[in-house]
XYZ file of N, CA, C and O in Angstrom:
836
model
N 67.079 167.629 93.433
C 65.844 168.420 93.915
C 64.784 167.445 94.169
O 64.509 166.537 93.738
N 64.431 167.908 95.497
C 63.515 167.134 96.040
C 61.893 167.468 95.724
O 61.640 168.367 95.531
N 61.186 166.369 95.369
C 59.846 166.548 94.718
C 59.007 166.553 96.000
O 58.845 165.417 96.630
N 58.105 167.380 96.097
C 57.072 167.226 97.260
C 55.712 166.880 96.593
O 55.203 167.481 95.558
N 55.229 165.788 97.190
C 53.779 165.481 96.816
C 52.633 166.092 97.300
O 52.415 166.151 98.902
N 51.879 166.949 96.633
C 50.801 167.771 97.219
C 49.591 167.192 97.007
O 48.529 167.769 97.444
N 49.232 165.786 96.790
C 48.146 165.177 96.809
C 47.732 165.027 98.188
O 48.526 164.587 99.063
N 46.405 165.186 98.451
C 45.921 164.840 99.774
C 45.813 163.450 100.195
O 45.939 162.430 99.265
N 46.238 163.073 101.285
C 46.209 161.657 101.835
C 44.994 160.933 101.770
O 43.799 161.792 101.669
N 44.946 159.811 101.382
C 43.693 158.924 101.322
C 43.078 158.980 102.782
O 43.593 158.338 103.801
N 41.744 159.427 102.803
C 41.119 159.218 104.069
C 40.372 158.037 104.324
O 39.827 157.551 103.284
N 40.278 157.596 105.471
C 39.459 156.241 105.739
C 38.128 156.488 105.461
O 37.598 157.673 105.809
N 37.072 155.638 105.108
C 35.757 155.769 104.992
C 35.235 155.953 106.314
O 35.516 155.458 107.283
N 34.154 156.789 106.227
C 33.418 156.963 107.737
C 32.657 155.558 107.933
O 32.533 154.569 107.212
N 32.456 155.412 109.290
C 31.989 154.121 109.746
C 30.496 154.003 109.317
O 29.902 154.639 108.766
N 30.080 152.623 109.428
C 28.879 152.219 108.729
C 27.582 153.009 109.404
O 26.615 153.325 108.699
N 27.741 153.283 110.647
C 26.579 154.075 111.299
C 26.133 155.264 110.490
O 25.047 155.890 110.626
N 27.094 155.997 110.110
C 27.007 157.241 109.412
C 26.005 157.167 108.214
O 25.140 157.871 108.145
N 26.378 155.956 107.436
C 25.530 155.797 106.167
C 24.155 155.341 106.609
O 23.090 155.720 106.096
N 24.018 154.861 107.863
C 22.715 154.403 108.234
C 21.762 155.789 108.776
O 20.695 155.690 108.602
N 22.416 156.555 109.338
C 21.939 157.786 109.619
C 21.388 158.541 108.507
O 20.214 159.152 108.464
N 22.366 158.749 107.384
C 21.950 159.435 106.338
C 20.975 158.738 105.597
O 19.923 159.421 104.958
N 20.796 157.518 105.418
C 19.601 156.825 104.896
C 18.390 157.097 105.694
O 17.288 157.158 105.147
N 18.525 157.099 106.899
C 17.251 157.232 107.848
C 16.567 158.850 107.559
O 15.613 158.894 107.467
N 17.710 159.669 107.458
C 17.173 161.011 107.317
C 16.659 161.169 105.737
O 15.540 161.934 105.628
N 17.095 160.589 104.840
C 16.535 160.628 103.418
C 15.425 159.824 103.342
O 14.369 160.478 102.807
N 15.150 158.640 103.901
C 13.730 158.038 104.023
C 12.757 158.988 104.976
O 11.629 159.212 104.525
N 13.230 159.601 106.143
C 12.395 160.221 107.040
C 11.894 161.435 106.466
O 10.775 161.984 106.621
N 12.713 162.192 105.655
C 12.351 163.313 105.108
C 11.242 163.126 103.964
O 10.144 163.937 103.958
N 11.309 162.065 103.173
C 10.279 161.771 102.086
C 8.877 161.507 102.939
O 7.759 162.123 102.655
N 9.122 160.374 103.964
C 7.891 160.064 104.761
C 7.347 161.258 105.682
O 5.991 161.366 105.659
N 7.927 162.210 106.139
C 7.691 163.364 106.790
C 6.675 164.250 106.020
O 5.719 164.686 106.365
N 7.240 164.660 104.726
C 6.421 165.315 103.676
C 5.312 164.834 103.392
O 4.032 165.489 103.318
N 5.189 163.521 103.301
C 4.000 162.909 102.796
C 2.937 162.896 103.875
O 1.747 163.194 103.783
N 3.387 162.593 105.133
C 2.394 162.649 106.231
C 2.033 163.936 106.661
O 0.773 163.994 107.024
N 2.870 164.963 106.511
C 2.213 166.345 106.765
C 1.012 166.730 105.646
O 0.133 167.175 106.071
N 1.318 166.400 104.430
C 0.200 166.513 103.499
C -1.011 165.802 103.858
O -2.094 166.337 103.704
N -0.888 164.565 104.358
C -2.055 163.761 104.781
C -2.896 164.413 106.069
O -4.003 164.276 106.069
N -2.197 164.750 106.839
C -2.555 165.565 107.972
C -3.465 166.600 107.659
O -4.620 166.977 108.096
N -3.065 167.455 106.674
C -3.626 168.540 106.205
C -4.923 168.108 105.482
O -5.926 168.614 105.622
N -4.867 167.067 104.563
C -5.893 166.596 103.876
C -7.044 166.173 104.831
O -8.122 166.176 104.749
N -6.610 165.554 105.997
C -7.523 164.938 106.869
C -8.246 165.826 107.608
O -9.556 165.710 107.804
N -7.524 166.945 107.873
C -8.241 168.090 108.631
C -9.444 168.745 107.670
O -10.497 169.001 108.158
N -9.096 168.700 106.296
C -9.923 169.209 105.476
C -11.233 168.323 105.361
O -12.325 168.760 105.086
N -11.044 166.977 105.234
C -11.934 166.094 105.243
C -12.942 166.038 106.310
O -14.194 165.829 106.285
N -12.520 166.381 107.491
C -13.283 166.801 108.790
C -13.986 168.156 108.966
O -14.432 168.415 109.745
N -13.728 168.937 107.796
C -13.981 170.261 107.748
C -13.516 171.135 109.037
O -14.100 172.094 109.437
N -12.179 170.839 109.119
C -11.408 171.607 109.960
C -10.389 172.612 109.273
O -10.152 172.175 108.134
N -9.923 173.603 110.021
C -8.831 174.283 109.080
C -7.687 173.171 108.749
O -7.324 172.411 109.493
N -7.016 173.440 107.614
C -5.923 172.434 107.217
C -4.697 172.548 108.329
O -4.018 171.614 108.468
N -4.702 173.592 108.909
C -3.442 173.935 109.869
C -3.791 173.466 111.120
O -2.988 173.647 112.116
N -5.003 172.938 111.374
C -5.381 172.645 112.970
C -4.325 171.606 113.433
O -3.934 171.962 114.743
N -3.937 170.582 112.930
C -2.954 169.650 113.646
C -1.705 170.384 113.881
O -1.075 170.060 114.822
N -1.240 171.150 112.786
C 0.136 171.589 113.026
C 0.006 172.779 114.178
O 1.042 172.720 114.760
N -0.945 173.441 114.235
C -0.959 174.351 115.412
C -1.098 173.671 116.533
O -0.523 174.092 117.662
N -1.808 172.559 116.599
C -1.946 171.878 118.115
C -0.540 171.144 118.396
O -0.173 171.336 119.612
N 0.199 170.919 117.473
C 1.458 170.340 117.728
C 2.369 171.438 118.167
O 3.565 170.977 118.828
N 2.182 172.632 117.990
C 2.913 173.622 118.438
C 2.629 174.128 119.913
O 3.046 175.269 120.431
N 1.536 173.470 120.602
C 1.094 173.638 121.797
C 2.293 173.947 122.946
O 2.364 174.611 123.898
N 3.384 173.150 122.861
C 4.401 173.267 123.855
C 5.081 174.517 123.734
O 5.871 175.049 124.720
N 5.011 175.158 122.658
C 5.611 176.441 122.408
C 4.793 177.646 122.650
O 5.205 178.676 122.961
N 3.572 177.474 122.278
C 2.619 178.619 122.304
C 1.732 178.487 123.221
O 0.726 179.625 123.361
N 1.298 177.341 123.942
C 0.504 177.360 124.972
C -0.912 177.363 124.385
O -1.269 176.928 123.240
N -1.970 177.824 125.204
C -3.370 178.038 124.806
C -3.642 178.766 123.632
O -4.923 178.794 123.040
N -2.648 179.758 123.036
C -3.015 180.600 122.208
C -3.207 179.844 120.631
O -3.793 180.597 119.935
N -2.785 178.714 120.633
C -2.937 177.781 119.498
C -4.394 177.765 118.925
O -4.677 177.555 117.652
N -5.313 178.021 119.880
C -6.677 177.728 119.598
C -7.475 179.140 118.913
O -8.541 178.912 118.277
N -6.636 180.021 119.034
C -7.111 181.265 118.238
C -6.308 181.892 117.359
O -6.570 182.995 116.850
N -5.193 181.070 117.043
C -4.115 181.432 116.048
C -4.523 180.947 114.710
O -4.989 179.644 114.600
N -4.374 181.571 113.677
C -4.440 181.113 112.219
C -3.163 180.479 111.677
O -2.214 180.187 112.506
N -3.162 180.363 110.499
C -1.927 179.689 109.996
C -0.760 180.997 110.001
O -0.978 182.062 109.798
N 0.462 180.392 110.491
C 1.407 181.431 110.677
C 2.712 180.855 111.371
O 3.072 179.734 110.914
N 3.186 181.519 112.375
C 4.368 180.967 113.068
C 4.138 179.635 113.746
O 4.836 178.621 113.848
N 2.990 179.544 114.374
C 2.553 178.371 115.079
C 2.590 177.087 114.129
O 2.871 175.988 114.524
N 1.896 177.346 112.842
C 1.783 176.305 111.959
C 3.264 175.702 111.455
O 3.333 174.577 111.484
N 4.224 176.777 111.419
C 5.502 176.338 110.980
C 6.063 175.435 112.147
O 6.811 174.415 111.836
N 5.964 176.018 113.419
C 6.670 175.338 114.369
C 6.046 173.925 114.489
O 6.783 172.746 114.818
N 4.680 173.774 114.537
C 4.174 172.297 114.649
C 4.318 171.556 113.517
O 4.748 170.354 113.767
N 4.386 172.153 112.367
C 5.045 171.024 111.122
C 6.420 170.630 111.246
O 6.614 169.589 110.887
N 7.131 171.716 111.623
C 8.758 171.163 111.979
C 8.859 170.216 113.000
O 9.684 169.365 112.885
N 8.021 170.203 114.022
C 8.140 169.302 115.124
C 7.691 167.945 114.502
O 8.300 166.866 114.883
N 6.582 167.779 113.811
C 6.021 166.606 113.256
C 7.103 166.104 112.268
O 7.429 164.820 112.288
N 7.700 166.941 111.447
C 8.822 166.563 110.440
C 9.873 165.840 111.122
O 10.465 164.830 110.720
N 10.373 166.546 112.188
C 11.501 166.037 112.885
C 11.301 164.706 113.715
O 12.042 163.948 113.679
N 10.143 164.691 114.203
C 9.745 163.463 114.638
C 9.742 162.246 113.820
O 10.208 161.234 114.287
N 9.309 162.303 112.703
C 9.055 161.138 111.665
C 10.747 160.899 111.235
O 11.005 159.896 110.875
N 11.528 162.030 110.996
C 12.946 161.862 110.814
C 13.712 160.953 111.807
O 14.390 160.139 111.522
N 13.357 161.391 113.000
C 13.948 160.618 114.015
C 13.460 159.199 114.230
O 14.216 158.223 114.360
N 12.216 158.923 113.878
C 11.718 157.577 113.782
C 12.509 156.741 112.806
O 12.768 155.573 112.817
N 12.559 157.489 111.659
C 13.260 156.719 110.617
C 14.766 156.450 110.819
O 15.171 155.415 110.636
N 15.347 157.366 111.292
C 16.765 157.086 111.634
C 17.067 155.851 112.815
O 17.772 155.100 112.607
N 16.103 156.054 113.748
C 16.167 154.860 114.698
C 15.978 153.553 114.073
O 16.630 152.496 114.173
N 14.922 153.354 113.094
C 14.780 152.294 112.402
C 15.859 151.771 111.553
O 16.244 150.515 111.748
N 16.315 152.786 110.754
C 17.596 152.416 110.089
C 18.814 151.927 110.961
O 19.507 150.981 110.433
N 18.917 152.343 111.938
C 20.147 151.859 112.827
C 19.906 150.462 113.254
O 20.813 149.721 113.668
N 18.595 149.954 113.400
C 18.356 148.550 113.727
C 18.145 147.611 112.338
O 18.490 146.568 112.677
N 17.546 148.216 111.325
C 17.285 147.148 110.110
C 17.933 147.260 108.938
O 17.705 146.564 108.039
N 18.954 148.167 108.784
C 19.675 148.269 107.472
C 20.355 146.889 107.215
O 20.604 146.728 105.900
N 20.979 146.210 108.096
C 21.695 144.912 107.713
C 20.880 143.843 107.754
O 21.505 142.740 107.708
N 19.477 143.806 107.823
C 18.631 142.745 107.868
C 18.138 142.463 106.474
O 18.145 143.339 105.523
N 17.584 141.313 106.411
C 17.221 140.858 105.043
C 15.694 141.630 104.771
O 15.264 142.264 105.621
N 15.213 141.308 103.655
C 13.705 141.930 103.347
C 12.724 141.526 104.253
O 11.771 142.572 104.813
N 12.673 140.334 104.499
C 11.412 139.840 105.106
C 11.552 140.160 106.879
O 10.506 140.849 107.338
N 12.825 140.258 107.377
C 12.849 140.569 108.580
C 12.789 142.339 108.829
O 12.242 142.819 109.699
N 13.204 142.949 107.721
C 12.899 144.501 107.824
C 11.632 144.749 107.576
O 11.276 145.917 108.278
N 10.844 144.195 106.749
C 9.400 144.367 106.677
C 8.620 143.926 108.063
O 7.738 144.814 108.561
N 8.965 143.033 108.691
C 8.379 142.664 109.891
C 8.736 143.734 110.939
O 7.937 144.093 111.924
N 10.003 144.122 111.120
C 10.527 145.099 112.089
C 9.843 146.466 111.639
O 9.464 147.122 112.556
N 9.629 146.852 110.573
C 9.104 148.082 110.180
C 7.548 148.147 110.839
O 7.128 149.053 111.455
N 6.963 147.066 110.604
C 5.387 146.986 110.995
C 5.395 146.819 112.559
O 4.784 147.618 113.088
N 6.362 146.311 113.100
C 6.322 146.304 114.527
C 6.614 147.535 115.333
O 6.272 148.143 116.332
N 7.628 148.329 114.542
C 8.188 149.623 114.931
C 7.302 150.564 114.987
O 6.978 151.332 115.931
N 6.421 150.430 113.864
C 5.208 151.599 113.828
C 4.079 151.217 114.557
O 3.339 152.093 115.099
N 3.867 149.994 114.931
C 2.784 149.728 116.039
C 3.048 149.974 117.197
O 2.179 150.502 117.862
N 4.290 149.936 117.717
C 4.802 150.290 118.756
C 4.590 151.653 118.980
O 4.290 152.510 120.105
N 5.138 152.466 117.895
C 4.939 153.860 117.974
C 3.517 154.314 118.165
O 3.243 155.473 118.912
N 2.742 153.783 117.381
C 1.289 154.135 117.296
C 0.437 153.955 118.950
O 0.078 154.958 119.267
N 0.984 152.904 119.648
C 0.409 152.746 120.880
C 1.049 153.926 121.646
O 0.414 154.475 122.727
N 2.268 153.994 121.727
C 3.040 155.073 122.530
C 2.428 156.530 122.293
O 2.268 157.173 123.299
N 2.347 156.867 120.994
C 1.833 158.057 120.756
C 0.493 158.310 121.238
O 0.219 159.449 121.783
N -0.292 157.367 120.972
C -1.867 157.476 121.405
C -1.987 157.510 122.871
O -2.756 158.293 123.400
N -1.149 157.015 123.618
C -1.332 156.933 125.155
C -0.448 158.134 125.876
O -0.975 158.451 126.851
N 0.542 158.415 125.186
C 1.516 159.346 125.946
C 1.860 160.609 125.168
O 2.042 161.837 125.644
N 2.294 160.463 123.828
C 3.051 161.541 123.226
C 1.839 162.692 122.761
O 2.083 163.780 123.010
N 0.749 162.299 122.218
C -0.107 163.218 121.794
C -0.748 163.770 122.975
O -0.749 165.093 123.008
N -1.022 163.344 124.184
C -1.633 164.083 125.346
C -0.458 164.671 125.950
O -0.921 165.896 126.555
N 0.888 164.625 125.541
C 1.773 165.295 125.994
C 1.955 166.807 125.546
O 2.271 167.627 125.854
N 1.450 166.689 124.178
C 1.358 167.931 123.288
C 0.298 168.860 124.062
O 0.428 170.116 124.353
N -0.891 168.269 124.180
C -2.170 169.038 124.833
C -3.093 168.022 125.404
O -3.277 166.855 124.670
N -3.916 168.300 126.336
C -4.767 167.468 126.843
C -5.810 166.997 125.695
O -6.517 165.912 126.077
N -6.000 167.912 124.763
C -7.239 167.633 123.889
C -6.598 167.225 122.644
O -7.354 167.158 121.489
N -5.391 166.665 122.665
C -4.847 166.344 121.274
C -5.430 165.026 120.737
O -5.237 164.882 119.599
N -5.953 164.156 121.586
C -6.569 163.054 120.998
C -7.659 163.383 120.253
O -8.023 162.342 119.283
N -8.440 164.175 120.377
C -9.534 164.816 119.420
C -9.027 165.333 117.996
O -9.689 165.035 117.007
N -7.605 165.663 118.064
C -7.248 166.315 116.863
C -6.495 165.164 116.063
O -6.175 165.450 114.955
N -6.024 164.325 116.782
C -5.223 163.039 116.156
C -5.988 161.943 116.330
O -5.339 160.983 117.070
N -7.120 161.615 115.773
C -7.970 160.397 116.004
C -7.183 159.122 115.243
O -6.228 159.465 114.599
N -7.788 158.090 115.474
C -7.297 156.708 114.925
C -7.185 156.940 113.232
O -6.671 156.403 112.424
N -8.404 157.761 112.683
C -8.534 157.750 111.433
C -7.464 158.703 110.661
O -7.316 158.421 109.448
N -6.685 159.356 111.431
C -5.671 160.242 110.923
C -4.219 159.485 111.143
O -3.292 159.444 110.268
N -4.097 158.839 112.503
C -2.924 158.263 112.866
C -2.671 156.839 112.275
O -1.572 156.601 111.813
N -3.748 156.020 112.055
C -3.583 154.629 111.563
C -2.923 154.705 110.077
O -1.938 154.008 109.708
N -3.633 155.461 109.257
C -3.069 155.594 107.895
C -1.766 156.070 107.679
O -0.928 155.693 106.915
N -1.433 156.979 108.646
C -0.366 157.790 108.555
C 0.711 156.813 109.044
O 1.828 156.678 108.375
N 0.690 156.145 110.298
C 1.777 155.077 110.586
C 1.862 153.928 109.720
O 2.864 153.258 109.488
N 0.642 153.421 108.990
C 0.728 152.338 107.880
C 1.601 152.837 106.718
O 2.552 152.127 106.474
N 1.472 154.160 106.174
C 2.286 154.614 105.198
C 3.548 154.765 105.563
O 4.476 154.532 104.870
N 4.020 155.179 106.790
C 5.176 155.409 107.382
C 6.084 153.909 107.391
O 7.193 153.677 107.049
N 5.170 152.837 107.806
C 5.921 151.501 107.950
C 6.310 151.081 106.424
O 7.269 150.430 106.402
N 5.393 151.262 105.468
C 5.845 151.096 104.181
C 6.956 151.799 103.586
O 7.840 151.269 102.780
N 6.886 153.147 103.929
C 8.209 153.993 103.406
C 9.552 153.615 103.968
O 10.507 153.919 103.557
N 9.303 153.027 105.384
C 10.570 152.568 105.993
C 11.485 151.516 105.086
O 12.607 151.356 105.389
N 10.647 150.849 104.464
C 11.347 149.705 103.705
C 12.418 150.298 102.797
O 13.078 149.518 102.183
N 12.353 151.535 102.426
C 13.320 152.265 101.599
C 14.711 152.191 102.141
O 15.715 152.316 101.489
N 14.687 152.151 103.422
C 15.925 152.254 104.327
C 16.985 151.275 104.042
O 18.248 151.872 103.582
N 16.989 150.178 103.788
C 17.986 149.228 103.525
C 18.448 149.387 102.232
O 19.767 149.371 101.845
N 17.561 149.725 101.218
C 18.137 150.030 99.676
C 18.835 151.365 99.723
O 19.980 151.404 99.070
N 18.507 152.237 100.380
C 19.212 153.570 100.651
C 20.502 153.567 101.206
O 21.407 153.944 100.753
N 20.644 152.768 102.188
C 21.871 152.614 102.901
C 22.713 151.969 101.955
O 23.970 152.258 102.021
N 22.345 150.630 101.185
C 23.308 150.107 100.304
C 23.843 150.974 99.262
O 25.110 150.999 98.928
N 23.054 151.973 98.918
C 23.258 152.732 97.605
C 24.323 153.889 98.190
O 25.354 154.115 97.551
N 23.946 154.350 99.359
C 24.989 155.296 99.877
C 26.250 154.655 100.198
O 27.557 155.320 100.052
N 26.215 153.392 100.598
C 27.571 152.782 101.120
C 28.343 152.593 99.767
O 29.663 152.742 99.680
N 27.551 152.222 98.668
C 28.443 151.891 97.531
C 28.864 153.250 96.781
O 29.885 153.300 96.113
N 28.257 154.379 97.011
C 28.553 155.691 96.413
C 29.585 156.398 97.275
O 30.410 156.877 96.476
N 29.726 156.487 98.321
C 30.568 157.211 99.347
C 31.726 156.409 99.822
O 32.698 157.038 100.362
N 31.632 155.158 99.769
C 32.474 154.315 100.354
C 32.888 153.143 99.304
O 32.501 151.803 99.733
N 33.292 153.409 98.238
C 33.675 152.387 97.225
C 34.766 151.405 97.811
O 35.530 151.715 98.472
N 34.730 150.195 97.391
C 35.601 149.088 97.772
C 36.931 149.507 96.919
O 37.027 150.033 95.940
N 38.229 149.455 97.888
C 39.313 149.710 97.123
C 39.787 148.806 95.931
O 39.452 147.467 96.146
N 40.160 149.338 95.054
C 40.555 148.581 93.754
C 42.025 148.189 93.784
O 42.767 149.002 94.037
N 42.199 146.852 93.705
C 43.661 146.358 93.615
C 44.463 146.547 92.359
O 43.652 146.581 91.336
N 45.563 147.063 92.465
C 46.375 147.224 91.363
C 46.647 146.034 90.514
O 46.988 146.255 89.115
N 46.641 144.899 91.137
C 47.002 143.646 90.499
C 45.595 142.811 90.160
O 44.821 142.639 91.063
N 45.639 142.438 89.047
C 44.292 141.660 88.593
C 44.045 140.379 89.590
O 45.078 139.798 89.937
N 42.893 140.085 89.906
C 42.697 138.858 90.793
C 43.053 137.687 90.014
O 42.973 137.471 88.758
N 43.717 136.769 90.721
C 43.980 135.389 90.273
C 45.325 135.311 89.851
O 45.978 134.406 89.396
N 46.035 136.607 89.755
C 47.371 136.648 89.278
C 48.419 136.830 90.389
O 48.243 137.737 91.158
N 49.217 135.948 90.518
C 50.227 135.994 91.524
C 51.485 136.841 91.271
O 51.945 136.523 90.342
N 51.906 137.373 92.300
C 53.339 138.156 92.074
C 54.419 137.039 92.006
O 54.461 136.170 93.023
N 55.360 137.234 91.353
C 56.486 136.362 91.116
C 57.517 136.885 91.982
O 58.641 136.115 91.704
N 57.479 138.232 92.139
C 58.754 138.650 92.892
C 59.702 139.377 91.869
O 60.725 140.158 92.402
N 59.638 139.207 90.610
C 60.576 139.764 89.680
C 59.973 140.856 89.107
O 58.771 140.929 88.914
N 60.850 142.001 88.493
C 60.278 143.176 87.903
C 59.917 142.663 86.469
O 60.198 141.692 85.967
N 58.980 143.728 86.072
C 58.452 143.309 84.507
C 59.842 143.303 83.703
O 59.669 142.491 82.587
N 60.854 144.190 83.738
C 61.832 144.295 82.915
C 62.503 142.974 82.824
O 62.950 142.325 81.838
N 62.811 142.280 84.051
C 63.461 140.994 84.170
C 62.825 139.960 83.697
O 63.299 138.855 83.027
N 61.342 140.121 83.897
C 60.528 138.983 83.192
C 60.615 139.030 81.632
O 60.596 137.928 80.862
N 60.623 140.269 80.951
C 60.740 140.313 79.566
C 62.144 139.774 79.093
O 62.232 139.031 78.268
N 63.280 139.934 80.020
C 64.593 139.602 79.556
C 64.637 138.042 79.556
O 65.089 137.369 78.776
N 63.802 137.532 80.691
C 63.910 136.031 80.880
C 63.029 135.363 79.707
O 63.508 134.361 79.161
N 61.966 135.915 79.378
C 61.154 135.490 78.277
C 61.774 135.483 77.057
O 61.984 134.516 76.209
N 62.649 136.611 76.797
C 63.420 136.679 75.529
C 64.317 135.799 75.278
O 64.852 135.068 74.464
N 65.239 135.527 76.756
C 66.132 134.341 76.621
C 65.647 132.970 76.365
O 66.289 132.294 75.848
N 64.491 132.733 76.851
C 63.795 131.566 76.738
C 63.293 131.251 75.357
O 63.287 130.147 74.798
N 62.950 132.263 74.589
C 62.348 132.225 73.239
C 63.570 132.120 72.179
O 63.348 131.685 71.142
N 64.584 132.663 72.553
C 65.760 132.783 71.674
C 66.450 131.271 71.429
O 66.921 130.716 72.471
N 66.403 130.757 70.233
C 67.130 129.225 70.053
C 68.515 129.350 70.296
O 69.021 130.287 69.866
N 69.102 128.301 70.795
C 70.485 128.051 70.774
C 71.176 128.007 69.541
O 70.581 127.392 68.686
N 72.390 128.671 69.370
C 73.174 128.551 68.263
C 73.712 127.168 67.960
O 74.045 126.594 68.874
N 73.444 126.681 66.705
C 74.168 125.267 66.500
C 75.686 125.110 66.793
O 76.331 126.209 66.333
N 76.303 124.336 67.116
C 77.708 124.185 67.330
C 78.510 124.276 65.959
O 77.994 123.852 64.881
N 79.595 124.894 65.909
C 80.332 125.003 64.697
C 80.828 123.473 64.291
O 81.433 122.835 65.204
N 80.825 123.171 63.097
C 81.376 121.818 62.573
C 82.856 121.775 62.785
O 83.596 122.704 62.725
N 83.401 120.583 63.024
C 84.938 120.202 63.416
C 85.667 120.752 62.089
O 85.066 120.407 61.044
N 86.766 121.242 62.268
C 87.667 121.490 61.163
C 88.260 120.117 60.443
O 88.419 119.164 61.267
N 88.236 120.108 59.191
C 88.627 119.021 58.261
C 90.070 118.688 58.597
O 90.906 119.642 58.626
N 90.573 117.391 58.624
C 91.891 117.146 59.036
C 92.738 117.372 57.538
O 92.112 117.032 56.454
N 93.852 117.849 57.574
C 94.525 118.037 56.463
C 95.246 116.890 56.054
O 95.890 115.912 56.735
């Protein structure tokens, strides 16, 4: 009777860039939530509505109506856009820095967010709306981007943890340092038994009559 093996075949582990993307999403989600809270707090410190920056971020979708809209759909759209932006920044950083050492990763995080700060101040915020510079001043963006640079340092550790969790090293069936002799265990036991069994003494010669 033929026995059918129903066990699923061993699948190869995914490539390393998949784990880098996952680590970037994990870090970017945490950073995005923290920075959204900071933007709301900063708006309240300036005696603005807490949803002001989120509504302004939704200007590409709602146009000039954002200035007369309260908290609602525009707030959710703007917050989602900012959250997605920080996740993409984190993923791009992880693709570059996950395999680097701690010092180089720290320097790259600072350089990455400094470059983004300059780019956003000159092009990204004005792209949302011509008045976006007044709603995203340096007192809001500099602390946010500095905190983002610090949070990006989680990426290499998260990458290594995901790699160890989802793509473990294959375990060898033979202990390390033990070489195969080519003989089966049963033959080894027989050989050992024969080696340990002492030879019988020869029989004494028969006496002459």
